[in-house]
């Protein structure tokens, strides 16, 4: 008996941030929408109607202000709590359709559909149910490898005849070649701008040309990762799906401020908040960090202002995941770096030298070890009643430094005070 053909599905939410805004604003259906990046800078999500107006991904808002006014484009600040909650709802539904799910990003995931009967029909059932229960539209690409499923999703999004589902496995060799020759090489998973230029030099501009390239020469020129990409394009699954993401080896939390910060107290407040966010992620993966790096920086684009961008790394005598302990170190680092007279635009913290909380040796000369029960209680309360319900005194007491979000929609699903009201 032959093993069933490998079938990997890539489910990708369409225009995800913009689609989330529409879920609770049906009056926005068929209206152009864009969602902005941090500090309301650039367009990072666009509805199809906005794309049709020629609004490009990443374009700064000030460059399209006339277009926005002329066509009545609805503009939103990023509403991360809403998007995260809607993502969780979508992923929970998808989890029911496969024993193996890898959540790849906030708006896409892989499912192993190998062995299921009538996979094409199953994919359409998945698509219908996700929309019925969340009002989020998705496209599904299916292939024998993750790379092919990504390309299949690319086809599903751009060809209306596919009705949101494209199964590469159903094509014969001639049909597969016809599809791949019309896909630019830069659309292949893992092929960035520099690789695209390098491939163009040797005459490879399409997915088909890369698929038929000599494997040994590609490995010799570009390395093992490129060899895997070529093999994946040929239907060999070289990238295994992982149901749980590996523990992070570095956790970074940083923000550009909504307005320049000049006072050390405001920087302390920002760093305390960043530490709380990073430490929570650290505890979620049951890890501790042995190195903390703190940085502050002025606006490098303001050449008319003096520049100062210090950074300080602090090795920790005893690895920790305690927000309280890490905040003390961060405040001490800031005190050593801060200089008055500068307009600071950004700050951040980096936790590294991370390993499981059970695998470190204590320092006999260090003070009393952190009590993990306090942080566990804080995390449990916030998980039950909402993020930020219980926090340390210095975490977010000022927030004048917060990023600009002048067009943010309500947190419809995560904030009791902002629930939709029926009239």
CSV table of C-alpha atoms in Angstrom, one decimal, residues 154-411:
chain,number,residue,atom,x,y,z
A,154,UNK,CA,-0.4,33.1,-3.6
A,155,UNK,CA,-2.4,31.7,-6.6
A,156,UNK,CA,-5.6,31.3,-4.5
A,157,UNK,CA,-5.5,35.0,-3.6
A,158,UNK,CA,-4.9,36.3,-7.1
A,159,UNK,CA,-7.2,34.1,-9.2
A,160,UNK,CA,-10.9,34.6,-8.5
A,161,UNK,CA,-11.7,31.3,-10.3
A,162,UNK,CA,-10.1,29.4,-7.4
A,163,UNK,CA,-12.7,30.8,-5.0
A,164,UNK,CA,-10.1,31.1,-2.3
A,165,UNK,CA,-8.7,27.5,-2.5
A,166,UNK,CA,-5.9,26.2,-4.7
A,167,UNK,CA,-4.7,22.6,-4.5
A,168,UNK,CA,-1.3,22.2,-6.3
A,169,UNK,CA,-1.4,18.5,-5.7
A,170,UNK,CA,-4.4,18.1,-8.1
A,171,UNK,CA,-2.3,19.4,-11.1
A,172,UNK,CA,-0.4,17.2,-13.6
A,173,UNK,CA,3.2,18.0,-14.4
A,174,UNK,CA,2.3,20.2,-17.3
A,175,UNK,CA,-0.2,22.2,-15.3
A,176,UNK,CA,2.3,22.6,-12.4
A,177,UNK,CA,4.9,24.0,-14.8
A,178,UNK,CA,2.3,26.4,-16.3
A,179,UNK,CA,1.5,27.8,-12.8
A,180,UNK,CA,5.2,28.0,-11.6
A,181,UNK,CA,6.4,29.8,-14.7
A,182,UNK,CA,4.0,32.7,-14.0
A,183,UNK,CA,5.1,33.2,-10.4
A,184,UNK,CA,8.1,35.6,-9.9
A,185,UNK,CA,10.9,34.1,-7.9
A,186,UNK,CA,10.6,36.8,-5.3
A,187,UNK,CA,7.2,35.4,-4.3
A,188,UNK,CA,8.9,32.1,-3.1
A,189,UNK,CA,9.0,31.6,0.7
A,190,UNK,CA,12.5,32.7,1.9
A,191,UNK,CA,13.6,34.4,-1.3
A,192,UNK,CA,14.2,38.1,-0.3
A,193,UNK,CA,15.4,41.1,-2.2
A,194,UNK,CA,19.1,40.3,-2.2
A,195,UNK,CA,18.6,36.6,-3.2
A,196,UNK,CA,16.2,37.8,-6.0
A,197,UNK,CA,19.0,40.0,-7.4
A,198,UNK,CA,21.5,37.2,-7.1
A,199,UNK,CA,19.2,34.7,-8.9
A,200,UNK,CA,18.5,37.2,-11.6
A,201,UNK,CA,22.2,37.4,-12.4
A,202,UNK,CA,22.2,33.7,-13.3
A,203,UNK,CA,19.0,33.9,-15.3
A,204,UNK,CA,16.5,32.7,-12.7
A,205,UNK,CA,13.4,34.9,-12.5
A,206,UNK,CA,10.5,32.4,-12.0
A,207,UNK,CA,9.6,29.7,-9.6
A,208,UNK,CA,9.7,27.2,-12.5
A,209,UNK,CA,13.3,28.2,-13.4
A,210,UNK,CA,14.4,27.7,-9.7
A,211,UNK,CA,12.5,24.4,-9.5
A,212,UNK,CA,14.5,23.0,-12.5
A,213,UNK,CA,17.8,24.4,-11.5
A,214,UNK,CA,20.7,22.0,-10.7
A,215,UNK,CA,20.6,21.3,-7.0
A,216,UNK,CA,24.3,20.7,-6.5
A,217,UNK,CA,25.2,24.0,-8.1
A,218,UNK,CA,22.5,25.9,-6.2
A,219,UNK,CA,23.8,24.5,-2.9
A,220,UNK,CA,27.4,25.3,-3.8
A,221,UNK,CA,26.5,28.9,-4.7
A,222,UNK,CA,23.8,29.7,-2.1
A,223,UNK,CA,24.0,27.1,0.6
A,224,UNK,CA,21.9,24.4,2.1
A,225,UNK,CA,18.8,26.6,2.6
A,226,UNK,CA,18.6,27.2,-1.1
A,227,UNK,CA,18.9,23.5,-1.8
A,228,UNK,CA,16.0,22.8,0.5
A,229,UNK,CA,13.9,25.5,-1.3
A,230,UNK,CA,14.6,23.8,-4.7
A,231,UNK,CA,13.7,20.4,-3.3
A,232,UNK,CA,10.5,21.8,-1.8
A,233,UNK,CA,9.5,23.3,-5.1
A,234,UNK,CA,9.9,19.7,-6.5
A,235,UNK,CA,7.5,18.4,-3.9
A,236,UNK,CA,10.0,17.1,-1.3
A,237,UNK,CA,9.0,18.3,2.2
A,238,UNK,CA,12.3,19.4,3.7
A,239,UNK,CA,10.7,21.8,6.3
A,240,UNK,CA,8.9,20.0,9.0
A,241,UNK,CA,5.9,21.5,10.7
A,242,UNK,CA,6.2,22.2,14.4
A,243,UNK,CA,3.1,22.2,16.6
A,244,UNK,CA,4.8,24.4,19.2
A,245,UNK,CA,7.3,27.2,18.5
A,246,UNK,CA,10.7,26.6,20.0
A,247,UNK,CA,11.6,28.7,23.1
A,248,UNK,CA,12.9,32.1,22.1
A,249,UNK,CA,16.6,32.7,22.6
A,250,UNK,CA,16.2,36.5,22.6
A,251,UNK,CA,13.2,38.6,23.6
A,252,UNK,CA,13.2,42.2,22.4
A,253,UNK,CA,10.6,44.9,23.4
A,254,UNK,CA,11.0,48.4,22.1
A,255,UNK,CA,8.9,51.3,20.9
A,256,UNK,CA,9.3,54.6,19.1
A,257,UNK,CA,7.6,57.2,21.2
A,258,UNK,CA,4.6,59.2,20.1
A,259,UNK,CA,6.4,62.4,21.0
A,260,UNK,CA,9.9,63.2,22.0
A,261,UNK,CA,10.8,62.3,25.6
A,262,UNK,CA,13.2,64.5,27.6
A,263,UNK,CA,12.7,63.5,31.3
A,264,UNK,CA,14.3,60.5,32.9
A,265,UNK,CA,11.0,59.6,34.8
A,266,UNK,CA,9.2,59.1,31.5
A,267,UNK,CA,12.0,56.8,30.2
A,268,UNK,CA,11.9,54.9,33.5
A,269,UNK,CA,8.1,54.4,33.0
A,270,UNK,CA,8.6,53.2,29.4
A,271,UNK,CA,11.4,50.8,30.3
A,272,UNK,CA,9.4,49.4,33.2
A,273,UNK,CA,6.5,48.6,30.8
A,274,UNK,CA,8.9,47.0,28.3
A,275,UNK,CA,10.4,44.9,31.0
A,276,UNK,CA,6.9,43.7,32.1
A,277,UNK,CA,6.1,42.7,28.6
A,278,UNK,CA,9.4,40.9,28.0
A,279,UNK,CA,9.4,39.2,31.4
A,280,UNK,CA,5.8,37.9,30.8
A,281,UNK,CA,6.9,36.3,27.6
A,282,UNK,CA,9.9,34.8,29.3
A,283,UNK,CA,7.7,33.3,32.0
A,284,UNK,CA,5.3,32.0,29.4
A,285,UNK,CA,8.0,29.8,28.0
A,286,UNK,CA,9.3,28.8,31.5
A,287,UNK,CA,12.6,30.4,31.0
A,288,UNK,CA,15.1,32.7,32.7
A,289,UNK,CA,17.4,35.3,31.3
A,290,UNK,CA,21.0,35.9,32.3
A,291,UNK,CA,21.7,39.1,30.3
A,292,UNK,CA,19.7,42.3,30.1
A,293,UNK,CA,20.5,45.0,27.6
A,294,UNK,CA,18.9,48.4,27.8
A,295,UNK,CA,19.1,51.1,25.1
A,296,UNK,CA,17.7,54.6,24.5
A,297,UNK,CA,18.1,56.7,21.3
A,298,UNK,CA,17.4,60.0,19.8
A,299,UNK,CA,15.7,60.5,16.4
A,300,UNK,CA,18.4,59.8,13.8
A,301,UNK,CA,16.3,61.4,11.1
A,302,UNK,CA,16.4,64.8,12.9
A,303,UNK,CA,19.8,66.0,11.8
A,304,UNK,CA,19.1,69.4,13.3
A,305,UNK,CA,19.1,67.9,16.8
A,306,UNK,CA,22.1,66.4,18.8
A,307,UNK,CA,22.3,62.7,18.6
A,308,UNK,CA,22.9,60.2,21.5
A,309,UNK,CA,22.2,56.5,21.3
A,310,UNK,CA,23.7,54.6,24.3
A,311,UNK,CA,23.3,51.0,25.2
A,312,UNK,CA,24.3,49.0,28.3
A,313,UNK,CA,24.4,45.3,28.8
A,314,UNK,CA,24.0,43.9,32.3
A,315,UNK,CA,25.0,40.3,33.1
A,316,UNK,CA,22.7,39.0,35.9
A,317,UNK,CA,24.4,37.2,38.8
A,318,UNK,CA,21.3,35.0,39.1
A,319,UNK,CA,19.2,34.4,36.0
A,320,UNK,CA,15.6,35.6,36.5
A,321,UNK,CA,12.2,36.0,35.0
A,322,UNK,CA,11.0,38.4,37.7
A,323,UNK,CA,9.6,41.7,36.4
A,324,UNK,CA,10.5,43.3,39.7
A,325,UNK,CA,14.1,42.3,39.5
A,326,UNK,CA,14.6,43.1,35.9
A,327,UNK,CA,13.0,46.5,36.4
A,328,UNK,CA,15.5,47.3,39.1
A,329,UNK,CA,18.4,46.5,36.7
A,330,UNK,CA,16.8,48.5,33.9
A,331,UNK,CA,16.3,51.6,36.1
A,332,UNK,CA,20.0,51.3,37.2
A,333,UNK,CA,21.1,51.0,33.6
A,334,UNK,CA,19.1,54.1,32.6
A,335,UNK,CA,20.5,56.1,35.4
A,336,UNK,CA,24.0,55.3,34.1
A,337,UNK,CA,23.2,56.2,30.5
A,338,UNK,CA,20.8,59.1,30.7
A,339,UNK,CA,22.0,62.6,29.7
A,340,UNK,CA,19.7,65.6,30.0
A,341,UNK,CA,19.3,68.0,27.1
A,342,UNK,CA,18.4,65.3,24.5
A,343,UNK,CA,15.1,64.5,22.8
A,344,UNK,CA,14.8,60.7,23.0
A,345,UNK,CA,12.7,59.0,20.4
A,346,UNK,CA,13.0,55.3,21.2
A,347,UNK,CA,13.9,52.9,24.0
A,348,UNK,CA,14.0,49.2,24.4
A,349,UNK,CA,15.1,46.2,26.4
A,350,UNK,CA,16.7,42.9,25.2
A,351,UNK,CA,16.7,39.7,27.2
A,352,UNK,CA,19.2,37.1,26.1
A,353,UNK,CA,21.2,34.1,27.4
A,354,UNK,CA,17.9,32.4,27.9
A,355,UNK,CA,17.5,28.8,29.0
A,356,UNK,CA,14.9,26.7,30.9
A,357,UNK,CA,14.1,27.9,34.4
A,358,UNK,CA,15.1,24.5,35.8
A,359,UNK,CA,18.6,24.6,34.3
A,360,UNK,CA,20.6,27.2,36.0
A,361,UNK,CA,22.9,27.1,38.9
A,362,UNK,CA,22.4,29.7,41.6
A,363,UNK,CA,25.1,32.1,42.8
A,364,UNK,CA,26.0,31.4,46.5
A,365,UNK,CA,27.0,35.1,46.9
A,366,UNK,CA,23.8,36.5,45.4
A,367,UNK,CA,21.0,37.8,47.5
A,368,UNK,CA,17.7,35.9,48.3
A,369,UNK,CA,16.3,34.3,45.1
A,370,UNK,CA,13.2,35.6,43.4
A,371,UNK,CA,9.9,34.2,44.6
A,372,UNK,CA,8.3,32.8,41.5
A,373,UNK,CA,4.9,32.6,43.2
A,374,UNK,CA,4.4,36.4,43.1
A,375,UNK,CA,4.9,36.6,39.3
A,376,UNK,CA,2.8,33.5,38.8
A,377,UNK,CA,-0.1,35.1,40.7
A,378,UNK,CA,0.3,38.3,38.7
A,379,UNK,CA,0.2,36.3,35.4
A,380,UNK,CA,-2.8,34.3,36.6
A,381,UNK,CA,-4.9,37.4,37.5
A,382,UNK,CA,-4.0,39.1,34.2
A,383,UNK,CA,-4.8,36.0,32.2
A,384,UNK,CA,-8.3,35.8,33.9
A,385,UNK,CA,-9.3,39.4,34.0
A,386,UNK,CA,-7.3,41.0,31.2
A,387,UNK,CA,-3.8,42.2,30.5
A,388,UNK,CA,-2.8,45.0,32.8
A,389,UNK,CA,-5.4,44.3,35.5
A,390,UNK,CA,-2.6,43.9,38.0
A,391,UNK,CA,0.7,45.5,37.4
A,392,UNK,CA,3.8,46.8,39.2
A,393,UNK,CA,3.6,50.4,40.5
A,394,UNK,CA,6.0,51.8,38.0
A,395,UNK,CA,4.6,50.0,35.0
A,396,UNK,CA,2.7,52.5,32.9
A,397,UNK,CA,2.0,55.2,35.5
A,398,UNK,CA,2.7,58.0,33.1
A,399,UNK,CA,2.4,56.8,29.5
A,400,UNK,CA,3.0,60.2,28.0
A,401,UNK,CA,5.6,58.4,25.9
A,402,UNK,CA,3.0,56.0,24.3
A,403,UNK,CA,3.0,55.6,20.6
A,404,UNK,CA,0.5,57.8,18.7
A,405,UNK,CA,-2.8,56.0,18.0
A,406,UNK,CA,-5.2,58.8,17.1
A,407,UNK,CA,-7.4,56.6,14.9
A,408,UNK,CA,-7.7,53.5,17.1
A,409,UNK,CA,-11.0,51.6,17.1
A,410,UNK,CA,-12.5,50.2,20.3
A,411,UNK,CA,-11.1,46.9,21.8
